[in-house]
Tab-separated table of C-alpha atoms and ligand atoms in Angstrom:
chain	number	residue	atom	x	y	z
A	1	MET	CA	51.136	159.265	164.483
A	2	ALA	CA	49.765	159.817	160.972
A	3	ARG	CA	49.150	156.556	159.066
A	4	PRO	CA	52.243	155.986	157.029
A	5	THR	CA	51.699	156.240	153.329
A	6	SER	CA	52.839	153.112	151.327
A	7	ARG	CA	53.804	152.032	148.000
A	8	PHE	CA	53.634	148.693	146.137
A	9	VAL	CA	57.126	147.592	145.177
A	10	CYS	CA	57.779	144.821	142.785
A	11	GLN	CA	59.372	141.910	144.650
A	12	GLY	CA	61.128	140.941	141.437
A	13	CYS	CA	62.772	144.111	140.357
A	14	GLY	CA	62.082	146.769	143.135
A	15	GLU	CA	60.097	149.127	141.210
A	16	ALA	CA	57.518	151.148	143.177
A	17	PHE	CA	53.868	151.727	142.086
A	18	LEU	CA	51.239	153.805	143.811
A	19	ARG	CA	48.527	151.151	143.707
A	20	TRP	CA	48.424	147.416	143.382
A	21	GLU	CA	48.394	145.938	139.858
A	22	GLY	CA	48.457	142.307	138.946
A	23	GLN	CA	51.689	142.607	136.734
A	24	CYS	CA	54.696	144.779	137.210
A	25	ARG	CA	54.874	147.329	134.452
A	26	ALA	CA	58.610	147.432	134.754
A	27	CYS	CA	59.793	143.752	134.588
A	28	GLY	CA	56.576	141.986	133.484
A	29	ALA	CA	56.240	139.673	136.649
A	30	TRP	CA	52.867	138.673	137.898
A	31	ASN	CA	51.656	139.158	141.288
A	32	SER	CA	54.962	140.548	142.568
A	33	LEU	CA	53.859	143.862	144.014
A	34	VAL	CA	53.982	144.099	147.785
A	35	GLU	CA	53.109	146.986	149.887
A	36	THR	CA	56.094	148.909	151.428
A	37	VAL	CA	56.323	151.618	153.849
A	38	VAL	CA	57.230	154.965	152.445
A	39	ARG	CA	60.075	156.498	154.539
A	40	ASP	CA	60.668	159.947	155.552
A	41	THR	CA	63.575	160.699	153.186
A	42	ALA	CA	65.150	163.262	155.141
A	43	ARG	CA	65.349	160.898	158.178
A	44	VAL	CA	66.918	158.139	156.057
A	45	SER	CA	69.718	160.276	154.544
A	46	ARG	CA	70.500	161.628	158.027
A	47	GLY	CA	70.655	158.066	159.156
A	48	LEU	CA	72.776	156.842	156.232
A	49	ARG	CA	75.391	159.527	156.648
A	50	VAL	CA	78.430	158.471	158.262
A	51	ALA	CA	78.442	160.037	161.831
A	52	SER	CA	80.790	162.993	161.977
A	53	ASP	CA	81.157	165.697	164.690
A	54	GLY	CA	81.705	168.601	162.567
A	55	THR	CA	81.333	169.902	159.085
A	56	SER	CA	84.688	171.674	158.469
A	57	PRO	CA	86.975	169.997	156.158
A	58	VAL	CA	90.006	168.139	157.163
A	59	ALA	CA	93.297	167.761	155.217
A	60	LEU	CA	93.659	164.314	153.788
A	61	THR	CA	96.916	164.003	155.459
A	62	ASP	CA	95.575	165.004	158.809
A	63	ILE	CA	93.059	162.210	159.001
A	64	GLY	CA	94.817	159.736	161.357
A	65	ASP	CA	94.497	155.758	160.872
A	66	SER	CA	92.759	155.943	164.296
A	67	ASP	CA	89.750	157.529	162.447
A	68	VAL	CA	88.703	154.039	161.536
A	69	PRO	CA	88.906	152.184	164.862
A	70	ARG	CA	88.597	148.369	164.575
A	71	LEU	CA	87.126	145.699	166.897
A	72	ALA	CA	89.206	142.657	166.360
A	73	THR	CA	87.271	139.331	166.479
A	74	GLY	CA	90.440	137.613	167.621
A	75	ILE	CA	89.956	135.205	164.554
A	76	ALA	CA	92.910	136.144	162.611
A	77	GLU	CA	91.662	134.610	159.179
A	78	LEU	CA	88.386	136.545	159.629
A	79	ASP	CA	89.919	139.832	160.717
A	80	ARG	CA	92.206	139.714	157.699
A	81	VAL	CA	89.294	139.367	155.413
A	82	LEU	CA	87.441	142.428	157.219
A	83	GLY	CA	90.379	144.547	156.661
A	84	GLY	CA	91.559	144.416	160.455
A	85	GLY	CA	88.437	143.813	162.378
A	86	LEU	CA	84.853	145.116	162.445
A	87	VAL	CA	84.391	148.820	162.088
A	88	PRO	CA	81.989	150.481	164.761
A	89	GLY	CA	78.842	151.641	162.855
A	90	SER	CA	79.530	149.493	159.896
A	91	LEU	CA	76.851	147.071	158.524
A	92	VAL	CA	78.408	143.558	157.346
A	93	LEU	CA	76.483	141.106	155.487
A	94	VAL	CA	77.669	137.460	156.019
A	95	GLY	CA	76.231	135.168	153.319
A	96	GLY	CA	76.455	131.359	152.718
A	97	GLU	CA	74.455	128.388	152.015
A	98	PRO	CA	72.299	126.782	154.750
A	99	GLY	CA	74.509	124.534	157.043
A	100	ILE	CA	77.827	126.101	155.889
A	101	GLY	CA	78.741	127.341	159.381
A	102	LYS	CA	77.604	131.158	159.515
A	103	SER	CA	76.004	130.870	162.836
A	104	THR	CA	79.163	129.178	164.147
A	105	LEU	CA	81.451	131.515	162.677
A	106	LEU	CA	79.530	134.606	164.215
A	107	LEU	CA	79.138	132.939	167.540
A	108	GLN	CA	82.803	132.525	167.585
A	109	ALA	CA	83.566	135.994	166.503
A	110	ALA	CA	81.135	137.430	168.972
A	111	ALA	CA	83.103	135.418	171.739
A	112	GLY	CA	86.496	136.573	170.709
A	113	LEU	CA	85.417	140.295	170.565
A	114	GLY	CA	85.594	140.251	174.390
A	115	ARG	CA	82.953	143.067	174.516
A	116	PRO	CA	79.139	142.980	175.045
A	117	VAL	CA	77.446	141.613	172.002
A	118	LEU	CA	73.729	141.226	171.213
A	119	TYR	CA	73.093	138.122	169.213
A	120	ALA	CA	69.418	138.335	167.876
A	121	THR	CA	68.217	135.019	166.313
A	122	GLY	CA	65.132	134.649	164.444
A	123	GLU	CA	66.229	131.304	163.150
A	124	GLU	CA	66.707	129.295	166.360
A	125	SER	CA	65.592	129.464	169.856
A	126	ALA	CA	67.949	130.725	172.512
A	127	ALA	CA	68.271	127.097	173.755
A	128	GLN	CA	69.606	126.051	170.318
A	129	VAL	CA	72.070	128.876	170.421
A	130	ARG	CA	73.175	127.611	173.780
A	131	ILE	CA	73.685	123.996	172.515
A	132	ARG	CA	75.960	125.502	169.802
A	133	ALA	CA	77.777	127.759	172.547
A	134	GLY	CA	78.350	124.474	174.451
A	135	ARG	CA	80.008	122.772	171.550
A	136	LEU	CA	82.305	125.839	171.060
A	137	GLY	CA	83.149	125.734	174.673
A	138	LEU	CA	81.632	129.288	175.394
A	139	LEU	CA	79.599	128.308	178.407
A	140	GLY	CA	80.789	129.406	181.777
A	141	VAL	CA	83.787	131.475	180.350
A	142	PRO	CA	83.989	135.311	180.332
A	143	ALA	CA	83.717	135.466	176.466
A	144	GLY	CA	80.430	133.579	176.546
A	145	THR	CA	79.006	135.673	179.475
A	146	ALA	CA	79.379	138.787	177.398
A	147	ILE	CA	76.976	137.675	174.668
A	148	GLU	CA	73.227	138.275	175.243
A	149	VAL	CA	71.054	136.093	173.181
A	150	LEU	CA	67.583	137.618	171.908
A	151	ALA	CA	65.251	135.055	170.199
A	152	GLU	CA	63.462	137.757	168.161
A	153	HIS	CA	62.637	138.305	164.560
A	154	ASP	CA	61.098	141.832	164.943
A	155	ILE	CA	63.536	144.565	163.876
A	156	GLY	CA	61.917	147.093	165.950
A	157	ARG	CA	62.430	145.223	169.032
A	158	ILE	CA	66.035	144.207	168.162
A	159	VAL	CA	66.788	147.877	167.446
A	160	ASP	CA	65.116	148.974	170.883
A	161	VAL	CA	67.037	146.283	172.720
A	162	GLY	CA	70.258	147.359	170.901
A	163	ARG	CA	69.763	151.104	171.785
A	164	SER	CA	69.168	150.355	175.578
A	165	MET	CA	71.962	147.771	175.761
A	166	ARG	CA	74.494	149.625	173.698
A	167	PRO	CA	76.690	146.509	172.785
A	168	ALA	CA	79.846	146.632	170.556
A	169	LEU	CA	78.341	144.470	168.137
A	170	VAL	CA	74.666	143.317	167.212
A	171	VAL	CA	74.341	140.087	165.270
A	172	VAL	CA	71.184	139.535	163.181
A	173	ASP	CA	70.705	135.814	162.319
A	174	SER	CA	69.224	136.100	159.770
A	175	ILE	CA	68.008	138.937	157.647
A	176	GLN	CA	65.650	136.596	155.911
A	177	THR	CA	63.738	135.784	159.118
A	178	ALA	CA	63.642	139.529	160.223
A	179	THR	CA	60.240	141.216	159.936
A	180	VAL	CA	59.331	144.876	160.139
A	181	ASP	CA	55.925	145.436	161.896
A	182	GLU	CA	54.526	147.870	159.365
A	183	LEU	CA	54.682	145.640	156.610
A	184	ASP	CA	52.281	142.686	155.800
A	185	GLY	CA	54.757	140.734	153.566
A	186	ALA	CA	56.052	137.360	154.714
A	187	ALA	CA	59.543	137.305	156.269
A	188	GLY	CA	62.214	136.883	153.622
A	189	SER	CA	60.230	138.813	150.886
A	190	VAL	CA	62.048	141.621	149.049
A	191	GLY	CA	60.107	144.522	150.828
A	192	GLN	CA	60.741	142.949	154.335
A	193	VAL	CA	64.501	142.352	153.757
A	194	ARG	CA	65.073	145.715	152.224
A	195	GLU	CA	63.104	147.496	155.086
A	196	ALA	CA	64.924	145.496	157.696
A	197	THR	CA	68.331	146.284	156.451
A	198	LEU	CA	67.500	150.009	156.147
A	199	ARG	CA	66.523	150.111	159.676
A	200	LEU	CA	69.676	148.233	160.920
A	201	MET	CA	71.769	150.427	158.694
A	202	GLU	CA	70.163	153.511	160.461
A	203	PHE	CA	70.743	151.994	163.895
A	204	ALA	CA	74.328	151.115	163.162
A	205	LYS	CA	75.203	154.528	161.802
A	206	GLY	CA	73.165	156.482	164.322
A	207	GLU	CA	74.659	154.469	167.303
A	208	SER	CA	78.043	153.693	166.081
A	209	ILE	CA	77.432	150.012	166.778
A	210	ALA	CA	78.783	147.318	164.374
A	211	VAL	CA	76.003	145.162	162.925
A	212	VAL	CA	76.491	141.895	161.097
A	213	LEU	CA	73.613	140.425	159.147
A	214	VAL	CA	73.425	136.693	158.046
A	215	GLY	CA	71.970	136.176	154.724
A	216	HIS	CA	71.096	132.906	152.989
A	217	VAL	CA	72.249	132.234	149.685
A	218	THR	CA	69.903	130.999	146.875
A	219	LYS	CA	70.651	128.062	144.585
A	220	ASP	CA	72.586	130.212	141.975
A	221	GLY	CA	74.924	131.422	144.703
A	222	SER	CA	73.468	134.959	145.054
A	223	ILE	CA	72.481	136.259	148.439
A	224	ALA	CA	68.595	135.892	148.644
A	225	GLY	CA	66.810	139.315	148.744
A	226	PRO	CA	67.022	142.324	146.889
A	227	LYS	CA	70.288	143.572	145.062
A	228	THR	CA	69.829	146.786	147.115
A	229	MET	CA	70.666	144.982	150.183
A	230	GLU	CA	74.200	144.380	148.997
A	231	HIS	CA	74.411	148.002	147.857
A	232	LEU	CA	73.398	149.224	151.350
A	233	VAL	CA	75.703	147.308	153.554
A	234	ASP	CA	79.504	148.172	153.999
A	235	ALA	CA	80.908	144.802	153.468
A	236	VAL	CA	79.646	141.570	151.965
A	237	VAL	CA	81.452	138.567	153.253
A	238	SER	CA	80.740	135.081	152.043
A	239	LEU	CA	81.427	131.606	153.727
A	240	GLU	CA	82.141	129.024	150.912
A	241	GLY	CA	82.939	125.318	150.829
A	242	GLU	CA	81.237	122.124	150.213
A	243	ARG	CA	78.835	121.219	152.841
A	244	TYR	CA	80.094	117.626	153.370
A	245	ALA	CA	83.792	118.641	153.149
A	246	ALA	CA	85.521	120.267	156.193
A	247	LEU	CA	87.141	123.239	154.539
A	248	ARG	CA	85.494	126.687	154.522
A	249	LEU	CA	86.645	129.727	152.837
A	250	VAL	CA	85.675	133.392	153.882
A	251	ARG	CA	85.987	135.905	151.176
A	252	ALA	CA	84.750	139.495	151.014
A	253	SER	CA	83.029	140.358	147.857
A	254	LYS	CA	82.722	144.072	148.767
A	255	ASN	CA	84.417	145.906	151.561
A	256	ARG	CA	84.396	149.601	152.059
A	257	PHE	CA	86.952	149.399	154.964
A	258	GLY	CA	89.569	147.035	153.242
A	259	SER	CA	90.581	144.969	150.235
A	260	THR	CA	88.307	142.224	148.571
A	261	ASP	CA	91.353	140.130	147.742
A	262	GLU	CA	91.885	138.473	151.182
A	263	VAL	CA	90.613	134.945	151.905
A	264	GLY	CA	90.481	133.184	155.203
A	265	VAL	CA	90.570	129.490	155.403
A	266	PHE	CA	88.956	127.347	158.101
A	267	GLU	CA	88.201	123.774	158.780
A	268	MET	CA	85.019	122.873	160.486
A	269	ALA	CA	85.814	120.686	163.399
A	270	GLY	CA	83.776	119.109	166.317
A	271	ASP	CA	84.299	122.254	168.356
A	272	GLY	CA	83.725	125.005	165.588
A	273	LEU	CA	85.659	126.545	162.749
A	274	VAL	CA	89.290	126.236	163.260
A	275	GLU	CA	91.822	128.325	161.345
A	276	VAL	CA	93.853	126.339	158.950
A	277	SER	CA	97.659	126.995	159.597
A	278	ASP	CA	99.005	126.088	156.185
A	279	PRO	CA	96.198	127.288	153.708
A	280	ALA	CA	98.442	126.929	150.692
A	281	ARG	CA	98.338	123.124	150.935
A	282	ALA	CA	94.814	122.686	152.316
A	283	PHE	CA	93.145	122.239	148.977
A	284	LEU	CA	95.557	119.539	147.605
A	285	ALA	CA	93.997	115.985	147.685
A	286	ASP	CA	96.276	113.202	148.667
A	287	HIS	CA	97.583	110.869	146.080
A	288	ALA	CA	100.455	108.465	146.423
A	289	GLU	CA	101.182	108.667	142.843
A	290	PRO	CA	100.269	111.025	140.148
A	291	ALA	CA	96.786	110.159	138.531
A	292	ALA	CA	95.697	110.812	134.986
A	293	GLY	CA	93.344	113.828	134.850
A	294	SER	CA	94.682	115.534	137.845
A	295	VAL	CA	96.975	118.833	137.772
A	296	ILE	CA	98.070	120.908	140.549
A	297	ALA	CA	97.659	124.562	139.980
A	298	PRO	CA	99.268	127.296	141.975
A	299	THR	CA	96.426	129.780	142.096
A	300	MET	CA	96.355	133.070	143.922
A	301	GLU	CA	93.567	134.265	146.276
A	302	GLY	CA	94.275	137.872	146.855
A	303	SER	CA	97.947	138.111	148.011
A	304	ARG	CA	97.922	134.478	149.064
A	305	PRO	CA	99.050	131.643	146.922
A	306	LEU	CA	96.718	128.443	147.188
A	307	LEU	CA	97.798	125.152	145.595
A	308	VAL	CA	94.513	123.481	144.225
A	309	GLU	CA	94.040	120.146	142.591
A	310	VAL	CA	92.177	120.397	139.093
A	311	GLN	CA	90.413	117.070	138.399
A	312	ALA	CA	89.109	116.153	135.009
A	313	LEU	CA	87.220	112.943	133.704
A	314	VAL	CA	86.812	112.482	130.062
A	315	ALA	CA	84.379	109.612	128.950
A	316	PRO	CA	82.855	108.560	125.653
A	317	ALA	CA	79.591	110.243	125.432
A	318	GLY	CA	76.385	108.360	124.909
A	319	TYR	CA	73.423	109.475	122.906
A	320	GLY	CA	72.855	113.150	122.591
A	321	THR	CA	74.855	116.307	123.299
A	322	PRO	CA	77.920	115.537	125.239
A	323	ALA	CA	77.996	116.702	128.843
A	324	ARG	CA	80.360	119.615	129.933
A	325	LYS	CA	80.034	119.887	133.591
A	326	GLY	CA	82.326	121.653	136.121
A	327	SER	CA	82.078	122.515	139.818
A	328	GLY	CA	84.255	125.319	141.221
A	329	ILE	CA	85.152	126.350	137.577
A	330	ASP	CA	83.431	128.602	135.264
A	331	PRO	CA	81.460	126.275	132.799
A	332	ASN	CA	81.952	128.707	129.964
A	333	ARG	CA	85.736	128.543	130.422
A	334	LEU	CA	85.334	124.781	130.260
A	335	GLY	CA	83.448	124.796	126.973
A	336	LEU	CA	85.895	127.155	125.436
A	337	LEU	CA	88.955	125.102	126.554
A	338	VAL	CA	87.457	121.947	124.887
A	339	ALA	CA	87.164	123.812	121.777
A	340	VAL	CA	90.726	125.257	121.890
A	341	LEU	CA	92.074	121.787	122.834
A	342	ALA	CA	90.374	120.365	119.688
A	343	ARG	CA	91.213	123.119	117.170
A	344	ARG	CA	94.688	124.135	118.436
A	345	ALA	CA	96.388	121.497	120.317
A	346	GLY	CA	94.958	118.167	118.420
A	347	VAL	CA	93.156	117.047	121.593
A	348	ALA	CA	89.667	116.048	120.297
A	349	LEU	CA	87.026	115.838	122.986
A	350	GLY	CA	84.016	116.465	120.668
A	351	SER	CA	82.620	113.061	121.272
A	352	TYR	CA	83.304	112.833	124.951
A	353	ASP	CA	81.505	113.818	128.247
A	354	VAL	CA	83.669	116.110	130.205
A	355	TYR	CA	83.605	116.606	133.915
A	356	ALA	CA	85.840	118.843	135.833
A	357	ASN	CA	86.156	120.062	139.501
A	358	LEU	CA	88.444	121.459	142.068
A	359	ALA	CA	89.335	119.400	145.069
A	360	GLY	CA	88.202	120.633	148.407
A	361	GLY	CA	85.037	122.444	147.292
A	362	LEU	CA	87.093	125.450	146.221
A	363	SER	CA	85.983	127.664	143.528
A	364	VAL	CA	88.386	129.785	141.467
A	365	GLY	CA	87.623	132.386	138.878
A	366	GLU	CA	90.969	133.477	137.661
A	367	PRO	CA	92.006	132.687	134.086
A	368	ALA	CA	95.155	131.424	135.204
A	369	LEU	CA	93.288	128.110	135.821
A	370	ASP	CA	92.971	127.621	132.067
A	371	LEU	CA	96.271	125.678	131.468
A	372	PRO	CA	96.043	123.346	134.319
A	373	LEU	CA	92.393	122.560	133.206
A	374	ALA	CA	93.243	122.032	129.702
A	375	LEU	CA	96.150	119.760	130.712
A	376	ALA	CA	93.853	117.815	133.033
A	377	LEU	CA	91.385	117.435	130.283
A	378	ALA	CA	94.324	116.099	127.836
A	379	SER	CA	95.645	113.924	130.508
A	380	SER	CA	92.502	112.146	131.222
A	381	LEU	CA	91.661	111.716	127.545
A	382	ARG	CA	95.181	110.155	126.935
A	383	ASP	CA	95.044	108.300	130.257
A	384	ARG	CA	98.424	109.675	131.151
A	385	PRO	CA	99.388	111.365	134.152
A	386	LEU	CA	101.420	114.528	134.382
A	387	PRO	CA	105.010	113.989	135.692
A	388	ALA	CA	105.127	113.543	139.435
A	389	LYS	CA	105.409	116.554	141.672
A	390	SER	CA	104.631	119.014	138.842
A	391	VAL	CA	102.268	122.093	138.709
A	392	ALA	CA	100.889	124.097	135.714
A	393	ILE	CA	99.483	127.788	135.434
A	394	GLY	CA	98.774	130.036	132.646
A	395	GLU	CA	95.850	131.743	130.694
A	396	VAL	CA	94.913	130.113	127.387
A	397	GLY	CA	93.996	132.346	124.398
A	398	LEU	CA	91.503	131.425	121.526
A	399	LEU	CA	94.419	130.971	119.189
A	400	GLY	CA	95.927	128.273	121.453
A	401	GLU	CA	98.566	130.654	122.716
A	402	LEU	CA	99.485	130.894	126.266
A	403	ARG	CA	99.587	134.163	128.423
A	404	SER	CA	101.500	134.703	131.468
A	405	VAL	CA	99.663	135.417	134.709
A	406	ALA	CA	100.187	137.819	137.519
A	407	GLY	CA	102.521	136.762	140.471
A	408	VAL	CA	104.001	133.795	138.604
A	409	GLU	CA	107.048	133.888	140.838
A	410	ARG	CA	105.086	133.964	144.021
A	411	ARG	CA	103.174	131.134	143.004
A	412	LEU	CA	105.989	129.004	141.932
A	413	ARG	CA	108.017	129.732	145.159
A	414	GLU	CA	104.944	128.543	147.040
A	415	ALA	CA	104.899	125.401	145.029
A	416	ALA	CA	108.652	124.909	145.444
A	417	ARG	CA	108.245	125.461	149.236
A	418	LEU	CA	105.524	122.524	149.256
A	419	GLY	CA	107.871	120.250	147.755
A	420	PHE	CA	106.773	120.393	143.915
A	421	GLU	CA	109.772	120.024	141.525
A	422	MET	CA	108.639	121.233	138.094
A	423	ALA	CA	106.464	123.810	136.682
A	424	ILE	CA	104.751	124.382	133.288
A	425	VAL	CA	104.307	127.926	132.550
A	426	PRO	CA	103.807	130.188	129.684
A	427	ARG	CA	106.907	131.728	128.253
A	428	PRO	CA	107.144	135.237	129.688
A	429	ASN	CA	106.578	138.319	127.421
A	430	ARG	CA	109.658	139.606	125.587
A	431	GLY	CA	111.680	141.692	127.829
A	432	ALA	CA	110.776	140.055	130.991
A	433	GLY	CA	113.692	138.228	132.771
A	434	PRO	CA	113.672	134.451	133.428
A	435	ILE	CA	111.407	133.214	136.177
A	436	GLU	CA	113.178	132.531	139.307
A	437	ALA	CA	111.864	130.099	141.791
A	438	ASN	CA	114.278	128.270	144.036
A	439	GLY	CA	115.005	124.803	143.028
A	440	LEU	CA	111.939	124.408	140.775
A	441	GLN	CA	112.531	123.197	137.282
A	442	ILE	CA	110.677	125.442	134.878
A	443	VAL	CA	109.458	124.416	131.665
A	444	GLU	CA	108.375	127.594	129.514
A	445	VAL	CA	105.945	126.882	126.632
A	446	ALA	CA	104.466	129.295	124.192
A	447	THR	CA	101.338	127.495	123.048
A	448	LEU	CA	98.886	124.950	124.356
A	449	ARG	CA	100.095	122.407	121.971
A	450	ASP	CA	103.613	122.619	123.363
A	451	ALA	CA	102.118	122.515	126.926
A	452	VAL	CA	100.353	119.190	126.147
A	453	GLU	CA	103.500	117.967	124.604
A	454	ALA	CA	105.650	118.844	127.482
A	455	ALA	CA	103.271	117.449	130.061
A	456	LEU	CA	102.183	114.215	128.456
A	457	THR	CA	104.946	112.929	126.347
A	458	GLY	CA	107.219	110.260	127.976
A	459	GLU	CA	110.222	112.632	128.222
A	460	THR	CA	108.136	114.960	130.353
A	461	GLY	CA	110.822	117.608	129.591
A	462	ARG	CA	113.112	116.232	132.201
A	463	HIS	CA	115.951	115.955	129.817
A	464	GLY	CA	115.267	119.093	127.983
A	465	ASP	CA	114.688	117.730	124.402
A	466	ALA	CA	110.813	117.486	124.359
A	467	VAL	CA	110.390	121.021	125.379
A	468	PRO	CA	110.965	124.317	123.550
A	469	ALA	CA	112.498	126.042	126.538
A	470	LEU	CA	113.951	124.847	129.587
A	471	LEU	CA	115.527	126.927	132.443
A	472	GLY	CA	117.232	125.259	135.361
B	501	TYD	P1	75.561	126.422	161.340
B	501	TYD	O1	76.670	127.356	161.946
B	501	TYD	O2	74.483	126.245	162.225
B	501	TYD	O3	75.487	126.794	159.939
B	501	TYD	P2	74.451	127.958	159.113
B	501	TYD	O4	74.305	129.007	160.383
B	501	TYD	O5	75.348	128.492	158.023
B	501	TYD	O6	73.236	127.297	158.750
B	501	TYD	O7	76.425	125.049	161.365
B	501	TYD	C1	76.237	124.198	160.359
B	501	TYD	C2	76.875	122.862	160.604
B	501	TYD	O8	78.174	122.841	161.196
B	501	TYD	C3	76.097	121.935	161.368
B	501	TYD	O9	75.512	120.995	160.457
B	501	TYD	C4	76.949	121.132	162.166
B	501	TYD	C5	78.234	121.703	161.983
B	501	TYD	N1	79.100	121.992	163.087
B	501	TYD	C6	80.216	121.291	163.429
B	501	TYD	O10	80.766	120.380	162.615
B	501	TYD	N2	81.124	121.617	164.473
B	501	TYD	C7	80.571	122.586	165.377
B	501	TYD	O11	81.401	122.725	166.398
B	501	TYD	C8	79.384	123.212	165.152
B	501	TYD	C9	78.902	124.366	166.117
B	501	TYD	C10	78.718	123.027	163.967
B	502	MG	MG1	72.431	129.445	161.123
């Protein structure tokens, strides 16, 4: 075999050069160039093409559903996020922080498949995998026997074993420990991760075998390794949650075979991840009585309403710039709401430290969280709780105006189902009919100032005089 030619690829930006240089000419990083194998491009594109048996076109309507077969993992919450199960020949990246439960989830999914699975682990020894399998109750049952464990980090070996074994699924735990023989770079370097991903992609497409990669997540929440890895794979699924809390959320940020809206909710128990039966209430903290600084928000995760508790704490700032800290929420949004509250709603937080988070380790990006967050801040500052059994939802504009959010009725129906009695919502756009939510008292407000008034004045809108609009 001829000696493969190589390029020097920047570990920071991925730019390739013909020879080694101390500084990358593209991004300016020092000592970032790593030798990378140059691939036979014809072979790569052949490998990347979705397997098809002919080249003649087929009418769109003649393509049956069955053309995308699915391998159900038997874990309903996971299958839903994947769009119905794993697709043979697809490459799925499962990301998450260390210790969050990626290996646990994949071992459970492998067992649930009920088909032969190759579980390649470069992170743990076979014995460690066995201990986990024992906790999950997979030893000595047929589901466990179908899983072959291979303690190996060399991708060439893993692919060879996969080719001869022909399992339904190959799990590679993790891509950061995988290495490609031809490269000198350390495991986890951009060159190694990219090359390993490419080879697994080629294997998956070529053999029509589903491959799941485990990927670690860096401090800032992105999957460690080159961005190109996320472009290559068919789906990126992340496992989120607080390591020291039990709840875990599975979410797809990319999915070529399904929607990216769905979330799956799990709880980490002594014997693995257990599906949560009523996720809508899972993220509510338990309080006997309403507390100042706490607001319940009916958020939507895809098509699924989730009620979450927004908590805020406002305390006089010491010396220096006041703190604005949030977890599970966008910090820019927090800063903006502090400003809007001060200028448009008479809630001056300028000389206070502000902390806000979501109970249960959830993180929510939707702007609908604005109003509950703003009300939680105002409630903490005034040290007055919102009325008992109330929820709030809505987007806040820079002028202090409130905007309605998608799916208000679904959210409120869910809140009513869980026993909430009152909702503070933006007044619907002109032309839209009144919001219907069985049994919930709905307080419609047009501005943030009115919302604060409705939420925190003694009347709480119950008797109808303190609020601008009140529908039964
Ligand atoms: P693990 O799947 O090893 O996480 P990752 O692969 O993402 O690093 O699991 C991490 C934690 O989960 C570990 O600290 C122990 C805990 N755990 C349970 O609480 N119950 C269980 O049944 C298992 C297998 C793990
Ligand atoms: Mg692991």
